[in-house]
Amino acid sequence: MRAARIHQYGDANMIRIDDLARPAPGPGQVLIQVAATSFNPTEAALRSGMLRDLTPAELPLTLGWDVAGTIAQLGEGVHAHAVGDRVVGMIGAAAAEFAVADATAVVAAPTTIPLADAAALPLAGLTAWQVIERAGLTEGERVLVNGAGGGIGGFAVQLAKRAGAWVIATAGPRSTQAVRRQGADHVIDYTTTPLADAVDGRVDVVLNLVPLHQSQAAAVAALARPGGRVVSATNVIEAPPGIAATHVVADNDPVHLAALVALVDRGVVTVDISERRTLDDLATLHRRSEAGDIRGKIIIRP
């Protein structure tokens, strides 16, 4: 099978398409024929070696954290799934034609969207779900989604609207229409308008989904009203006194993922795919991400 791997840390040139033997599932595992994985910007950081202390990995490493596909083989002791089941999950090593996963890590895929498109859901959707959950949004609150044009941001806007919030979203020109479709009440073009000038009064909650320098983080945190909350999925943000600040690292929770799948199938959450690519495009996507040239979610077929 083909798999996108790195044999050492470095720039995007380190990504190779290798020809490997098809893996076999061990006890409690399943073998998935991959319909697609999706690109996440943090994978560029992983490839470069920036995350080696946080997520130690044995090289060579197959890329791809998200998977959508069909179960091709069951390992010993697996009874919750059957061969032919369409599943989705956050598993690792999914940028390949086949991937092995713990049976408990995957859930039934949405039935209302193409199977490959479901690969956009796990990491970004789970992060958005848990950011919203940690924020404790209540109906009528004003929330700023900083980075709404990214993969996580699209889900965060929709989930914030589902919670009954009034959503202010930052997005570049390429993402404005998509963010409006996802339910944002007001969109700020961050390329032309300073946030402090655009936010009419302080907001109850700031959801930060973009990496920030220290001075930027302080400015974003200051947009929350006294007694408000700041929840960041990137930097740890130190908020001013009287404002609660929380840092979220996505937890691979299949219960949350199954709940997201249900919302997709009910039409409450949409999965916006900005591009469809293949494994051969992966190095180019890494370069584009590092240049800031990625919008929304991109799925990658084997």
GROMACS .gro file of C-alpha atoms in nm:
model
  302
    1MET     CA    1   0.000   0.000   0.000
    2ARG     CA    2   0.100   0.367  -0.039
    3ALA     CA    3   0.165   0.575   0.272
    4ALA     CA    4   0.288   0.931   0.330
    5ARG     CA    5   0.575   0.916   0.579
    6ILE     CA    6   0.864   1.113   0.720
    7HIS     CA    7   1.193   0.941   0.799
    8GLN     CA    8   1.337   1.245   0.975
    9TYR     CA    9   1.214   1.582   1.095
   10GLY     CA   10   1.254   1.880   0.869
   11ASP     CA   11   1.079   2.078   0.597
   12ALA     CA   12   0.805   1.951   0.366
   13ASN     CA   13   1.066   1.783   0.145
   14MET     CA   14   1.090   1.517   0.417
   15ILE     CA   15   0.749   1.377   0.316
   16ARG     CA   16   0.784   1.061   0.109
   17ILE     CA   17   0.524   0.834  -0.047
   18ASP     CA   18   0.642   0.486   0.051
   19ASP     CA   19   0.523   0.147  -0.066
   20LEU     CA   20   0.456  -0.065   0.243
   21ALA     CA   21   0.307  -0.401   0.329
   22ARG     CA   22  -0.058  -0.380   0.427
   23PRO     CA   23  -0.079  -0.387   0.811
   24ALA     CA   24  -0.279  -0.647   1.002
   25PRO     CA   25  -0.499  -0.564   1.301
   26GLY     CA   26  -0.399  -0.697   1.641
   27PRO     CA   27  -0.635  -0.797   1.923
   28GLY     CA   28  -0.894  -0.526   1.982
   29GLN     CA   29  -0.807  -0.349   1.656
   30VAL     CA   30  -0.959  -0.304   1.312
   31LEU     CA   31  -0.804  -0.260   0.969
   32ILE     CA   32  -0.959   0.033   0.780
   33GLN     CA   33  -0.952   0.082   0.405
   34VAL     CA   34  -0.901   0.458   0.402
   35ALA     CA   35  -1.144   0.671   0.203
   36ALA     CA   36  -0.965   0.988   0.314
   37THR     CA   37  -0.768   1.158   0.585
   38SER     CA   38  -0.769   1.536   0.633
   39PHE     CA   39  -0.500   1.798   0.664
   40ASN     CA   40  -0.448   1.965   1.001
   41PRO     CA   41  -0.194   2.250   1.036
   42THR     CA   42  -0.052   2.091   1.350
   43GLU     CA   43   0.078   1.810   1.130
   44ALA     CA   44   0.321   2.056   0.973
   45ALA     CA   45   0.448   2.133   1.322
   46LEU     CA   46   0.478   1.759   1.390
   47ARG     CA   47   0.669   1.704   1.066
   48SER     CA   48   0.910   1.989   1.143
   49GLY     CA   49   0.994   1.846   1.486
   50MET     CA   50   0.832   2.128   1.684
   51LEU     CA   51   0.607   1.878   1.865
   52ARG     CA   52   0.863   1.607   1.931
   53ASP     CA   53   0.862   1.674   2.307
   54LEU     CA   54   0.482   1.688   2.331
   55THR     CA   55   0.409   1.393   2.103
   56PRO     CA   56   0.714   1.166   2.090
   57ALA     CA   57   0.704   0.950   1.779
   58GLU     CA   58   0.908   0.667   1.639
   59LEU     CA   59   1.047   0.739   1.294
   60PRO     CA   60   0.967   0.667   1.017
   61LEU     CA   61   0.622   0.808   1.093
   62THR     CA   62   0.309   0.782   0.879
   63LEU     CA   63   0.122   1.111   0.879
   64GLY     CA   64  -0.253   1.171   0.909
   65TRP     CA   65  -0.452   1.193   1.232
   66ASP     CA   66  -0.806   1.181   1.091
   67VAL     CA   67  -0.959   0.887   0.912
   68ALA     CA   68  -1.280   0.799   0.733
   69GLY     CA   69  -1.308   0.461   0.571
   70THR     CA   70  -1.449   0.110   0.563
   71ILE     CA   71  -1.354  -0.170   0.798
   72ALA     CA   72  -1.169  -0.435   0.598
   73GLN     CA   73  -1.066  -0.677   0.874
   74LEU     CA   74  -1.137  -0.735   1.243
   75GLY     CA   75  -0.879  -0.819   1.503
   76GLU     CA   76  -0.936  -1.083   1.768
   77GLY     CA   77  -1.204  -0.992   2.021
   78VAL     CA   78  -1.371  -0.713   1.821
   79HIS     CA   79  -1.749  -0.744   1.829
   80ALA     CA   80  -1.871  -0.381   1.817
   81HIS     CA   81  -1.790  -0.347   1.444
   82ALA     CA   82  -1.827  -0.561   1.134
   83VAL     CA   83  -1.638  -0.586   0.808
   84GLY     CA   84  -1.791  -0.333   0.572
   85ASP     CA   85  -1.884  -0.080   0.842
   86ARG     CA   86  -1.819   0.282   0.746
   87VAL     CA   87  -1.633   0.452   1.030
   88VAL     CA   88  -1.460   0.775   1.127
   89GLY     CA   89  -1.209   0.853   1.398
   90MET     CA   90  -0.890   1.019   1.514
   91ILE     CA   91  -0.630   0.745   1.502
   92GLY     CA   92  -0.294   0.852   1.355
   93ALA     CA   93  -0.110   0.699   1.057
   94ALA     CA   94  -0.411   0.754   0.834
   95ALA     CA   95  -0.233   0.910   0.534
   96ALA     CA   96  -0.222   0.570   0.367
   97GLU     CA   97  -0.440   0.329   0.174
   98PHE     CA   98  -0.499   0.120   0.488
   99ALA     CA   99  -0.470   0.203   0.858
  100VAL     CA  100  -0.496   0.008   1.181
  101ALA     CA  101  -0.694   0.152   1.472
  102ASP     CA  102  -0.817   0.051   1.814
  103ALA     CA  103  -1.176  -0.059   1.766
  104THR     CA  104  -1.288   0.173   2.046
  105ALA     CA  105  -1.137   0.479   1.871
  106VAL     CA  106  -1.372   0.477   1.570
  107VAL     CA  107  -1.746   0.537   1.546
  108ALA     CA  108  -2.006   0.500   1.274
  109ALA     CA  109  -1.953   0.761   1.002
  110PRO     CA  110  -2.225   1.009   0.904
  111THR     CA  111  -2.467   0.871   0.648
  112THR     CA  112  -2.574   1.206   0.498
  113ILE     CA  113  -2.238   1.316   0.353
  114PRO     CA  114  -1.979   1.138   0.136
  115LEU     CA  115  -1.762   0.904   0.341
  116ALA     CA  116  -1.440   1.080   0.238
  117ASP     CA  117  -1.577   1.417   0.354
  118ALA     CA  118  -1.629   1.275   0.704
  119ALA     CA  119  -1.249   1.273   0.746
  120ALA     CA  120  -1.274   1.649   0.809
  121LEU     CA  121  -1.468   1.590   1.130
  122PRO     CA  122  -1.255   1.421   1.400
  123LEU     CA  123  -0.970   1.647   1.515
  124ALA     CA  124  -1.122   1.981   1.414
  125GLY     CA  125  -1.471   1.889   1.525
  126LEU     CA  126  -1.359   1.745   1.858
  127THR     CA  127  -1.146   2.051   1.930
  128ALA     CA  128  -1.438   2.283   1.855
  129TRP     CA  129  -1.676   2.072   2.065
  130GLN     CA  130  -1.444   2.075   2.364
  131VAL     CA  131  -1.364   2.448   2.331
  132ILE     CA  132  -1.737   2.526   2.334
  133GLU     CA  133  -1.794   2.286   2.623
  134ARG     CA  134  -1.512   2.442   2.827
  135ALA     CA  135  -1.644   2.791   2.756
  136GLY     CA  136  -1.978   2.701   2.911
  137LEU     CA  137  -2.170   2.914   2.661
  138THR     CA  138  -2.524   3.011   2.755
  139GLU     CA  139  -2.803   3.144   2.535
  140GLY     CA  140  -2.771   3.509   2.443
  141GLU     CA  141  -2.401   3.548   2.524
  142ARG     CA  142  -2.175   3.734   2.282
  143VAL     CA  143  -1.885   3.519   2.169
  144LEU     CA  144  -1.584   3.610   1.955
  145VAL     CA  145  -1.447   3.322   1.745
  146ASN     CA  146  -1.093   3.430   1.656
  147GLY     CA  147  -0.989   3.220   1.357
  148ALA     CA  148  -1.334   3.126   1.228
  149GLY     CA  149  -1.202   3.066   0.876
  150GLY     CA  150  -0.991   2.769   0.982
  151GLY     CA  151  -1.094   2.407   1.008
  152ILE     CA  152  -1.173   2.425   1.379
  153GLY     CA  153  -1.336   2.766   1.344
  154GLY     CA  154  -1.606   2.650   1.105
  155PHE     CA  155  -1.726   2.393   1.357
  156ALA     CA  156  -1.687   2.633   1.650
  157VAL     CA  157  -1.913   2.893   1.485
  158GLN     CA  158  -2.184   2.633   1.424
  159LEU     CA  159  -2.165   2.487   1.775
  160ALA     CA  160  -2.168   2.834   1.933
  161LYS     CA  161  -2.484   2.918   1.736
  162ARG     CA  162  -2.635   2.587   1.847
  163ALA     CA  163  -2.570   2.697   2.207
  164GLY     CA  164  -2.767   3.015   2.141
  165ALA     CA  165  -2.475   3.259   2.131
  166TRP     CA  166  -2.446   3.577   1.921
  167VAL     CA  167  -2.132   3.508   1.720
  168ILE     CA  168  -1.868   3.758   1.608
  169ALA     CA  169  -1.614   3.584   1.382
  170THR     CA  170  -1.278   3.684   1.242
  171ALA     CA  171  -1.201   3.563   0.891
  172GLY     CA  172  -1.004   3.666   0.584
  173PRO     CA  173  -1.169   3.754   0.252
  174ARG     CA  174  -1.147   3.394   0.124
  175SER     CA  175  -1.345   3.263   0.421
  176THR     CA  176  -1.606   3.534   0.479
  177GLN     CA  177  -1.891   3.376   0.284
  178ALA     CA  178  -1.831   3.030   0.432
  179VAL     CA  179  -1.827   3.169   0.785
  180ARG     CA  180  -2.153   3.355   0.723
  181ARG     CA  181  -2.312   3.035   0.590
  182GLN     CA  182  -2.203   2.861   0.909
  183GLY     CA  183  -2.406   3.110   1.111
  184ALA     CA  184  -2.180   3.398   1.219
  185ASP     CA  185  -2.384   3.707   1.303
  186HIS     CA  186  -2.097   3.947   1.231
  187VAL     CA  187  -1.774   3.883   1.041
  188ILE     CA  188  -1.458   4.092   1.090
  189ASP     CA  189  -1.197   4.095   0.813
  190TYR     CA  190  -0.883   4.064   1.024
  191THR     CA  191  -0.667   4.164   0.726
  192THR     CA  192  -0.807   4.518   0.727
  193THR     CA  193  -0.970   4.583   1.063
  194PRO     CA  194  -0.810   4.577   1.410
  195LEU     CA  195  -1.015   4.361   1.645
  196ALA     CA  196  -1.020   4.621   1.920
  197ASP     CA  197  -1.179   4.869   1.680
  198ALA     CA  198  -1.433   4.624   1.538
  199VAL     CA  199  -1.572   4.465   1.855
  200ASP     CA  200  -1.856   4.686   1.977
  201GLY     CA  201  -1.810   4.652   2.349
  202ARG     CA  202  -1.643   4.361   2.520
  203VAL     CA  203  -1.770   4.010   2.458
  204ASP     CA  204  -1.868   3.749   2.714
  205VAL     CA  205  -1.644   3.480   2.569
  206VAL     CA  206  -1.336   3.481   2.345
  207LEU     CA  207  -1.261   3.155   2.164
  208ASN     CA  208  -0.907   3.174   2.028
  209LEU     CA  209  -0.820   2.927   1.753
  210VAL     CA  210  -0.507   3.087   1.602
  211PRO     CA  211  -0.144   3.099   1.723
  212LEU     CA  212  -0.066   3.436   1.878
  213HIS     CA  213   0.240   3.628   1.987
  214GLN     CA  214   0.238   3.738   2.351
  215SER     CA  215   0.128   4.093   2.272
  216GLN     CA  216  -0.147   3.966   2.039
  217ALA     CA  217  -0.269   3.723   2.304
  218ALA     CA  218  -0.295   4.000   2.561
  219ALA     CA  219  -0.492   4.217   2.318
  220VAL     CA  220  -0.734   3.936   2.234
  221ALA     CA  221  -0.785   3.845   2.601
  222ALA     CA  222  -0.861   4.210   2.678
  223LEU     CA  223  -1.166   4.190   2.450
  224ALA     CA  224  -1.349   3.980   2.709
  225ARG     CA  225  -1.564   4.175   2.952
  226PRO     CA  226  -1.485   4.171   3.325
  227GLY     CA  227  -1.609   3.837   3.451
  228GLY     CA  228  -1.588   3.692   3.100
  229ARG     CA  229  -1.395   3.390   2.974
  230VAL     CA  230  -1.114   3.321   2.729
  231VAL     CA  231  -1.069   2.970   2.590
  232SER     CA  232  -0.771   2.903   2.363
  233ALA     CA  233  -0.699   2.594   2.154
  234THR     CA  234  -0.350   2.722   2.063
  235ASN     CA  235  -0.146   2.938   2.301
  236VAL     CA  236  -0.177   2.941   2.675
  237ILE     CA  237  -0.320   3.290   2.727
  238GLU     CA  238  -0.275   3.492   3.042
  239ALA     CA  239  -0.592   3.697   3.085
  240PRO     CA  240  -0.632   4.018   3.286
  241PRO     CA  241  -0.757   3.991   3.645
  242GLY     CA  242  -1.126   3.906   3.662
  243ILE     CA  243  -1.125   3.710   3.335
  244ALA     CA  244  -1.101   3.331   3.342
  245ALA     CA  245  -0.856   3.184   3.089
  246THR     CA  246  -0.849   2.819   2.984
  247HIS     CA  247  -0.627   2.625   2.746
  248VAL     CA  248  -0.777   2.326   2.563
  249VAL     CA  249  -0.591   2.036   2.401
  250ALA     CA  250  -0.833   1.815   2.212
  251ASP     CA  251  -0.916   1.486   2.382
  252ASN     CA  252  -0.981   1.194   2.149
  253ASP     CA  253  -1.329   1.121   2.286
  254PRO     CA  254  -1.538   0.880   2.073
  255VAL     CA  255  -1.853   0.977   2.268
  256HIS     CA  256  -1.811   1.341   2.162
  257LEU     CA  257  -1.732   1.230   1.807
  258ALA     CA  258  -2.048   1.017   1.788
  259ALA     CA  259  -2.248   1.318   1.910
  260LEU     CA  260  -2.095   1.531   1.632
  261VAL     CA  261  -2.181   1.264   1.375
  262ALA     CA  262  -2.541   1.272   1.497
  263LEU     CA  263  -2.552   1.652   1.454
  264VAL     CA  264  -2.419   1.616   1.099
  265ASP     CA  265  -2.683   1.358   1.014
  266ARG     CA  266  -2.955   1.584   1.160
  267GLY     CA  267  -2.833   1.875   0.948
  268VAL     CA  268  -2.740   2.083   1.252
  269VAL     CA  269  -2.367   2.082   1.166
  270THR     CA  270  -2.236   2.102   0.811
  271VAL     CA  271  -1.895   1.979   0.698
  272ASP     CA  272  -1.740   2.240   0.469
  273ILE     CA  273  -1.470   2.096   0.242
  274SER     CA  274  -1.259   2.366   0.083
  275GLU     CA  275  -1.041   2.131  -0.128
  276ARG     CA  276  -1.003   1.764  -0.217
  277ARG     CA  277  -0.646   1.643  -0.276
  278THR     CA  278  -0.442   1.321  -0.283
  279LEU     CA  279  -0.138   1.189  -0.096
  280ASP     CA  280   0.082   1.320  -0.377
  281ASP     CA  281  -0.028   1.676  -0.289
  282LEU     CA  282   0.058   1.647   0.081
  283ALA     CA  283   0.401   1.814   0.073
  284THR     CA  284   0.255   2.106  -0.121
  285LEU     CA  285  -0.025   2.140   0.136
  286HIS     CA  286   0.234   2.152   0.415
  287ARG     CA  287   0.416   2.433   0.236
  288ARG     CA  288   0.095   2.622   0.174
  289SER     CA  289  -0.008   2.588   0.537
  290GLU     CA  290   0.322   2.731   0.655
  291ALA     CA  291   0.269   3.024   0.415
  292GLY     CA  292  -0.082   3.085   0.552
  293ASP     CA  293  -0.252   2.971   0.232
  294ILE     CA  294  -0.505   2.722   0.373
  295ARG     CA  295  -0.878   2.777   0.428
  296GLY     CA  296  -1.120   2.546   0.605
  297LYS     CA  297  -1.083   2.170   0.583
  298ILE     CA  298  -0.895   1.984   0.309
  299ILE     CA  299  -0.948   1.612   0.264
  300ILE     CA  300  -0.679   1.388   0.122
  301ARG     CA  301  -0.758   1.067  -0.061
  302PRO     CA  302  -0.501   0.785  -0.075
   0.00000   0.00000   0.00000
